[in-house]
Amino acid sequence: PAAAGAKSSGPRPGALLPVLGTTSSASRPGSAAPRDLPRILLLNPSRYRGIPVVRLYRSEYLYVQGNHIPAMDLAYFAATAKGRAHLCIVEANAEGISTEQVLERMRDFAPDVIVQKGVLNILESDLAAALAYKKESPHTKVVLCCRGSLDAEERVFEEFPTLDGIARGEVDAFAR
């Protein structure tokens, strides 16, 4: 079976993320937690040009009426992965924090894997922090959860060649 991190157009829904090798905390400054488990950062990216974005697997759109819908699937992922990974959720959209502030949190946490939400027509903005962090820490895997990328995987990988995988299905299924 294909893993979510594989660059192919056919990973099946619910495929598991590969378990990544751990590294010693000495190899990464700022990494305080032990390296006995993978470190996974779950990201709902920053707002798009100041506009809150709804990034739910079944419903992705810019939202301007002031309601903030948290990325509950990231919380479900964290609950499911509890005890099997060190986890950090960054809800940049709801917090109204910038891409640079997200990048600072990534540096502080030093993840092995970044699992993040996205909307197809604003991926350049949505992936900005994760791909900037990957440039600094090339061993980090970046996995996108974006309903709009289904059947568009090849195009997304062409446009973002450092992206490691696209999760097919609701992201919390990949933590099981």
Coordinates of C-alpha atoms in Angstrom, one line a residue:
P1 CA 0.0 0.0 0.0
A2 CA 1.1 3.5 -0.8
A3 CA 2.0 5.8 2.2
A4 CA 0.7 9.3 2.4
G5 CA 4.2 10.6 1.9
A6 CA 4.6 8.8 -1.4
K7 CA 4.5 11.0 -4.5
S8 CA 1.9 9.1 -6.5
S9 CA -1.5 9.9 -7.7
G10 CA -3.1 6.9 -6.1
P11 CA -2.5 6.7 -2.3
R12 CA -5.6 5.2 -0.8
P13 CA -7.7 7.2 1.7
G14 CA -6.6 6.4 5.3
A15 CA -3.1 5.4 4.3
L16 CA -0.7 5.7 7.3
L17 CA 2.1 8.2 7.4
P18 CA 5.5 6.4 7.6
V19 CA 7.2 6.3 10.9
L20 CA 10.2 8.5 10.6
G21 CA 13.6 7.8 12.1
T22 CA 14.2 9.8 15.2
T23 CA 17.3 12.0 15.8
S24 CA 19.0 13.0 18.9
S25 CA 18.0 16.3 20.5
A26 CA 21.6 17.4 20.2
S27 CA 21.2 17.5 16.4
R28 CA 18.6 20.2 16.5
P29 CA 19.0 23.4 18.6
G30 CA 15.9 24.3 20.5
S31 CA 14.5 20.8 20.5
A32 CA 13.9 20.1 24.2
A33 CA 11.6 17.1 24.0
P34 CA 13.2 13.6 23.8
R35 CA 13.6 12.1 20.3
D36 CA 12.0 8.7 21.2
L37 CA 8.9 9.6 19.1
P38 CA 8.5 11.6 15.9
R39 CA 7.7 15.3 16.4
I40 CA 4.6 16.3 14.4
L41 CA 3.5 19.8 13.9
L42 CA -0.2 20.2 12.9
L43 CA -0.8 23.5 11.1
N44 CA -3.8 25.5 10.0
P45 CA -1.9 28.2 8.1
S46 CA -2.2 31.9 8.5
R47 CA -5.1 34.0 7.0
Y48 CA -4.9 34.8 3.4
R49 CA -4.3 38.6 3.0
G50 CA -6.0 39.1 6.4
I51 CA -9.1 37.1 5.5
P52 CA -9.9 34.1 7.7
V53 CA -10.0 30.8 5.7
V54 CA -12.2 27.8 6.3
R55 CA -10.0 24.8 5.7
L56 CA -12.3 21.9 6.4
Y57 CA -11.9 18.8 4.3
R58 CA -15.5 19.0 3.2
S59 CA -15.6 22.7 2.9
E60 CA -12.7 25.0 1.9
Y61 CA -13.3 28.7 1.2
L62 CA -12.4 32.3 2.2
Y63 CA -14.7 33.4 5.0
V64 CA -15.4 37.1 5.7
Q65 CA -18.2 37.1 8.2
G66 CA -16.2 36.9 11.3
N67 CA -16.9 33.3 12.3
H68 CA -13.8 31.2 12.9
I69 CA -14.2 27.5 12.4
P70 CA -11.2 25.7 13.9
A71 CA -9.6 22.9 12.0
M72 CA -11.1 20.2 14.2
D73 CA -9.5 17.4 12.1
L74 CA -6.1 18.5 13.4
A75 CA -7.4 18.2 16.9
Y76 CA -8.8 14.8 16.1
F77 CA -5.4 13.8 14.6
A78 CA -3.7 15.0 17.8
A79 CA -6.1 13.0 20.0
T80 CA -5.6 9.8 17.9
A81 CA -1.8 10.2 17.8
K82 CA -1.5 10.9 21.5
G83 CA 1.3 8.8 23.0
R84 CA 2.7 7.9 19.6
A85 CA 4.2 11.3 18.7
H86 CA 5.2 14.6 20.2
L87 CA 2.5 16.9 18.9
C88 CA 2.1 20.7 18.4
I89 CA -1.0 22.4 16.9
V90 CA -0.5 25.8 15.4
E91 CA -3.9 27.3 14.6
A92 CA -2.5 30.4 12.8
N93 CA -5.8 31.2 11.1
A94 CA -7.8 31.6 14.3
E95 CA -4.9 33.2 16.2
G96 CA -4.4 35.7 13.4
I97 CA -0.6 35.2 13.4
S98 CA 1.7 35.9 10.5
T99 CA 3.7 33.4 8.4
E100 CA 6.9 34.6 10.2
Q101 CA 5.3 33.9 13.6
V102 CA 4.4 30.4 12.4
L103 CA 7.9 29.9 11.2
E104 CA 9.2 30.9 14.7
R105 CA 7.0 28.3 16.3
M106 CA 8.2 25.7 13.9
R107 CA 11.8 26.5 14.8
D108 CA 11.0 26.3 18.5
F109 CA 9.3 22.9 18.1
A110 CA 11.7 21.4 15.5
P111 CA 9.2 19.0 13.9
D112 CA 10.1 15.8 11.9
V113 CA 6.8 16.1 10.1
I114 CA 4.5 19.0 9.3
V115 CA 0.9 18.1 8.5
Q116 CA -1.0 21.0 7.3
K117 CA -4.3 22.2 5.8
G118 CA -4.5 24.1 2.6
V119 CA -6.8 25.5 -0.1
L120 CA -5.8 24.7 -3.7
N121 CA -6.1 28.2 -5.2
I122 CA -4.0 29.8 -2.3
L123 CA -1.4 27.1 -1.8
E124 CA 1.5 29.4 -2.3
S125 CA 0.4 31.4 0.7
D126 CA -0.8 28.3 2.7
L127 CA 2.5 26.4 2.2
A128 CA 4.8 29.4 2.7
A129 CA 5.8 28.7 6.3
A130 CA 6.2 25.0 6.0
L131 CA 8.3 25.2 2.8
A132 CA 10.4 27.9 4.3
Y133 CA 11.0 25.7 7.3
K134 CA 11.8 22.7 5.1
K135 CA 14.4 24.9 3.3
E136 CA 16.1 25.4 6.7
S137 CA 15.6 21.8 7.8
P138 CA 15.5 19.6 4.7
H139 CA 14.9 16.4 6.6
T140 CA 11.4 17.6 7.7
K141 CA 8.6 16.0 5.8
V142 CA 5.7 18.3 4.7
V143 CA 2.3 16.6 4.1
L144 CA -0.7 18.6 2.8
C145 CA -4.3 17.9 3.5
C146 CA -6.3 19.7 0.8
R147 CA -9.5 18.4 -0.7
G148 CA -9.0 20.5 -3.8
S149 CA -5.8 18.7 -4.6
L150 CA -7.5 15.4 -5.1
D151 CA -6.9 14.4 -8.7
A152 CA -4.6 17.4 -9.0
E153 CA -1.7 15.8 -7.2
E154 CA 0.6 15.8 -10.2
R155 CA 0.1 19.5 -10.7
V156 CA 0.6 20.3 -7.0
F157 CA 3.8 18.4 -6.9
E158 CA 5.1 20.1 -10.0
E159 CA 4.3 23.5 -8.5
F160 CA 5.7 22.6 -5.1
P161 CA 8.4 20.0 -5.7
T162 CA 9.6 20.1 -2.0
L163 CA 6.2 19.0 -0.8
D164 CA 6.6 15.4 0.4
G165 CA 3.0 14.1 0.3
I166 CA -0.7 14.8 0.0
A167 CA -3.1 13.1 2.4
R168 CA -6.1 11.7 0.7
G169 CA -9.1 11.8 3.0
E170 CA -9.7 13.5 6.3
V171 CA -6.4 14.1 8.0
D172 CA -7.3 12.5 11.3
A173 CA -7.5 9.1 9.5
F174 CA -3.7 9.2 9.0
A175 CA -2.9 9.2 12.7
R176 CA -4.4 5.8 13.3

